[in-house]
Amino acid sequence: MESGLPPTTFRKGATALITGAASGIGLATAQRCYSHGMNLVLIDNNAAALSQTTAKFIADGRNTTTTTTSHILDVSSFDEWQQLVPKIESQFPDGIDFLMLNAGAGISPNGGKTMWEDPTYFERTFAINTM
């Protein structure tokens, strides 16, 4: 019997894509999704931390029917996203149920400039944190 309510996002078999997934809020969110039996697509630019994080989920073994994948990615790179999308679509043809764009960075301006004097700093920070 249907309750008339939409299905919950946090459910067994749903798929979560999380950027900034190797630490902090992204990792905590991945852990919560995993606790609900969700598939995980973990994205981060820190290869070592991402590898450790992914290994922990895989080694846990509690969710034998879930899939955990990880991808090292510069979230500000449109080209890298274009290369990743077909991989995710082929692995998860039903799509992404939960999307958390959590990647962020605090970058220092170059050469002793202020953030307003260094256009490279401004563009890079904006691309990572917004785009």
Tab-separated table of C-alpha atoms in Angstrom:
chain	number	residue	atom	x	y	z
A	1	MET	CA	0.000	0.000	0.000
A	2	GLU	CA	1.419	3.359	-1.001
A	3	SER	CA	1.423	6.114	1.561
A	4	GLY	CA	1.266	8.900	-0.990
A	5	LEU	CA	4.617	10.208	0.256
A	6	PRO	CA	7.604	10.509	-2.050
A	7	PRO	CA	10.338	7.930	-1.530
A	8	THR	CA	13.029	8.882	0.923
A	9	THR	CA	16.412	9.758	-0.505
A	10	PHE	CA	18.301	7.950	2.241
A	11	ARG	CA	17.355	4.381	1.429
A	12	LYS	CA	19.018	1.099	0.625
A	13	GLY	CA	20.108	0.942	-3.001
A	14	ALA	CA	19.932	4.699	-3.618
A	15	THR	CA	23.097	6.373	-4.922
A	16	ALA	CA	24.908	9.334	-3.376
A	17	LEU	CA	27.534	11.422	-5.175
A	18	ILE	CA	29.597	13.503	-2.753
A	19	THR	CA	32.423	15.900	-3.586
A	20	GLY	CA	34.966	16.706	-0.898
A	21	ALA	CA	34.232	13.200	0.370
A	22	ALA	CA	37.633	12.346	1.855
A	23	SER	CA	37.305	14.459	5.003
A	24	GLY	CA	35.121	16.690	7.121
A	25	ILE	CA	31.460	17.171	6.303
A	26	GLY	CA	31.773	15.243	3.042
A	27	LEU	CA	33.136	12.184	4.840
A	28	ALA	CA	30.513	12.433	7.579
A	29	THR	CA	27.785	12.605	4.940
A	30	ALA	CA	29.255	9.592	3.135
A	31	GLN	CA	29.217	7.663	6.406
A	32	ARG	CA	25.561	8.570	6.963
A	33	CYS	CA	24.622	7.527	3.425
A	34	TYR	CA	26.534	4.276	3.847
A	35	SER	CA	24.681	3.572	7.106
A	36	HIS	CA	21.436	3.657	5.081
A	37	GLY	CA	22.766	1.119	2.562
A	38	MET	CA	23.352	3.640	-0.213
A	39	ASN	CA	25.827	3.290	-3.066
A	40	LEU	CA	28.611	5.856	-2.817
A	41	VAL	CA	30.357	7.858	-5.518
A	42	LEU	CA	33.123	9.635	-3.628
A	43	ILE	CA	34.992	12.519	-5.240
A	44	ASP	CA	37.986	14.416	-3.912
A	45	ASN	CA	41.270	15.820	-5.179
A	46	ASN	CA	43.301	14.379	-2.293
A	47	ALA	CA	44.258	10.969	-3.688
A	48	ALA	CA	45.746	9.559	-0.481
A	49	ALA	CA	42.841	10.580	1.757
A	50	LEU	CA	40.294	9.416	-0.813
A	51	SER	CA	41.999	6.040	-1.125
A	52	GLN	CA	41.964	5.571	2.658
A	53	THR	CA	38.327	6.625	2.915
A	54	THR	CA	37.220	4.329	0.121
A	55	ALA	CA	39.180	1.395	1.574
A	56	LYS	CA	37.408	1.827	4.926
A	57	PHE	CA	33.966	1.598	3.334
A	58	ILE	CA	34.926	-1.415	1.229
A	59	ALA	CA	36.647	-3.196	4.140
A	60	ASP	CA	33.673	-2.585	6.438
A	61	GLY	CA	31.658	-5.198	4.564
A	62	ARG	CA	28.354	-4.466	6.325
A	63	ASN	CA	26.668	-3.420	3.109
A	64	THR	CA	27.376	-6.313	0.778
A	65	THR	CA	24.895	-5.113	-1.830
A	66	THR	CA	26.240	-1.566	-2.146
A	67	THR	CA	28.904	-0.196	-4.439
A	68	THR	CA	31.514	2.329	-3.392
A	69	THR	CA	33.570	4.033	-6.087
A	70	SER	CA	35.994	6.902	-5.827
A	71	HIS	CA	37.308	9.403	-8.322
A	72	ILE	CA	40.148	11.875	-8.000
A	73	LEU	CA	38.848	15.042	-9.580
A	74	ASP	CA	39.460	18.762	-9.740
A	75	VAL	CA	35.849	19.864	-9.312
A	76	SER	CA	36.585	23.166	-11.030
A	77	SER	CA	37.525	21.374	-14.270
A	78	PHE	CA	34.636	21.065	-16.702
A	79	ASP	CA	36.732	18.659	-18.832
A	80	GLU	CA	37.279	16.304	-15.886
A	81	TRP	CA	33.551	16.299	-15.130
A	82	GLN	CA	32.780	15.531	-18.790
A	83	GLN	CA	35.107	12.523	-18.621
A	84	LEU	CA	33.628	11.281	-15.355
A	85	VAL	CA	29.922	11.545	-16.177
A	86	PRO	CA	29.780	8.615	-18.667
A	87	LYS	CA	31.550	6.358	-16.156
A	88	ILE	CA	29.026	7.192	-13.456
A	89	GLU	CA	26.074	6.882	-15.843
A	90	SER	CA	27.186	3.425	-16.964
A	91	GLN	CA	27.741	2.219	-13.404
A	92	PHE	CA	24.557	3.775	-12.003
A	93	PRO	CA	22.055	3.868	-14.887
A	94	ASP	CA	19.191	4.784	-12.534
A	95	GLY	CA	20.966	8.046	-11.743
A	96	ILE	CA	22.068	9.860	-8.644
A	97	ASP	CA	19.537	10.117	-5.821
A	98	PHE	CA	21.537	12.393	-3.525
A	99	LEU	CA	24.031	14.994	-4.718
A	100	MET	CA	26.268	16.847	-2.286
A	101	LEU	CA	28.623	19.386	-3.842
A	102	ASN	CA	30.796	19.920	-0.814
A	103	ALA	CA	34.270	20.492	-2.242
A	104	GLY	CA	35.833	23.737	-1.193
A	105	ALA	CA	39.243	25.286	-0.818
A	106	GLY	CA	40.990	28.145	0.814
A	107	ILE	CA	43.773	29.164	-1.528
A	108	SER	CA	46.393	31.799	-0.793
A	109	PRO	CA	47.055	34.596	-3.260
A	110	ASN	CA	50.409	34.510	-5.062
A	111	GLY	CA	53.404	36.722	-4.425
A	112	GLY	CA	52.195	38.533	-1.334
A	113	LYS	CA	49.227	39.997	-3.172
A	114	THR	CA	45.838	40.407	-1.581
A	115	MET	CA	42.975	38.288	-2.830
A	116	TRP	CA	41.701	41.259	-4.834
A	117	GLU	CA	45.096	41.840	-6.482
A	118	ASP	CA	45.572	38.256	-7.692
A	119	PRO	CA	43.054	37.338	-10.420
A	120	THR	CA	44.338	33.740	-10.576
A	121	TYR	CA	43.577	33.284	-6.886
A	122	PHE	CA	40.111	34.760	-7.303
A	123	GLU	CA	39.259	32.677	-10.393
A	124	ARG	CA	40.529	29.415	-8.857
A	125	THR	CA	38.749	29.934	-5.526
A	126	PHE	CA	35.521	30.869	-7.294
A	127	ALA	CA	35.734	27.867	-9.644
A	128	ILE	CA	36.265	25.354	-6.832
A	129	ASN	CA	33.801	26.760	-4.354
A	130	THR	CA	31.056	27.839	-6.745
A	131	MET	CA	31.305	26.235	-10.170
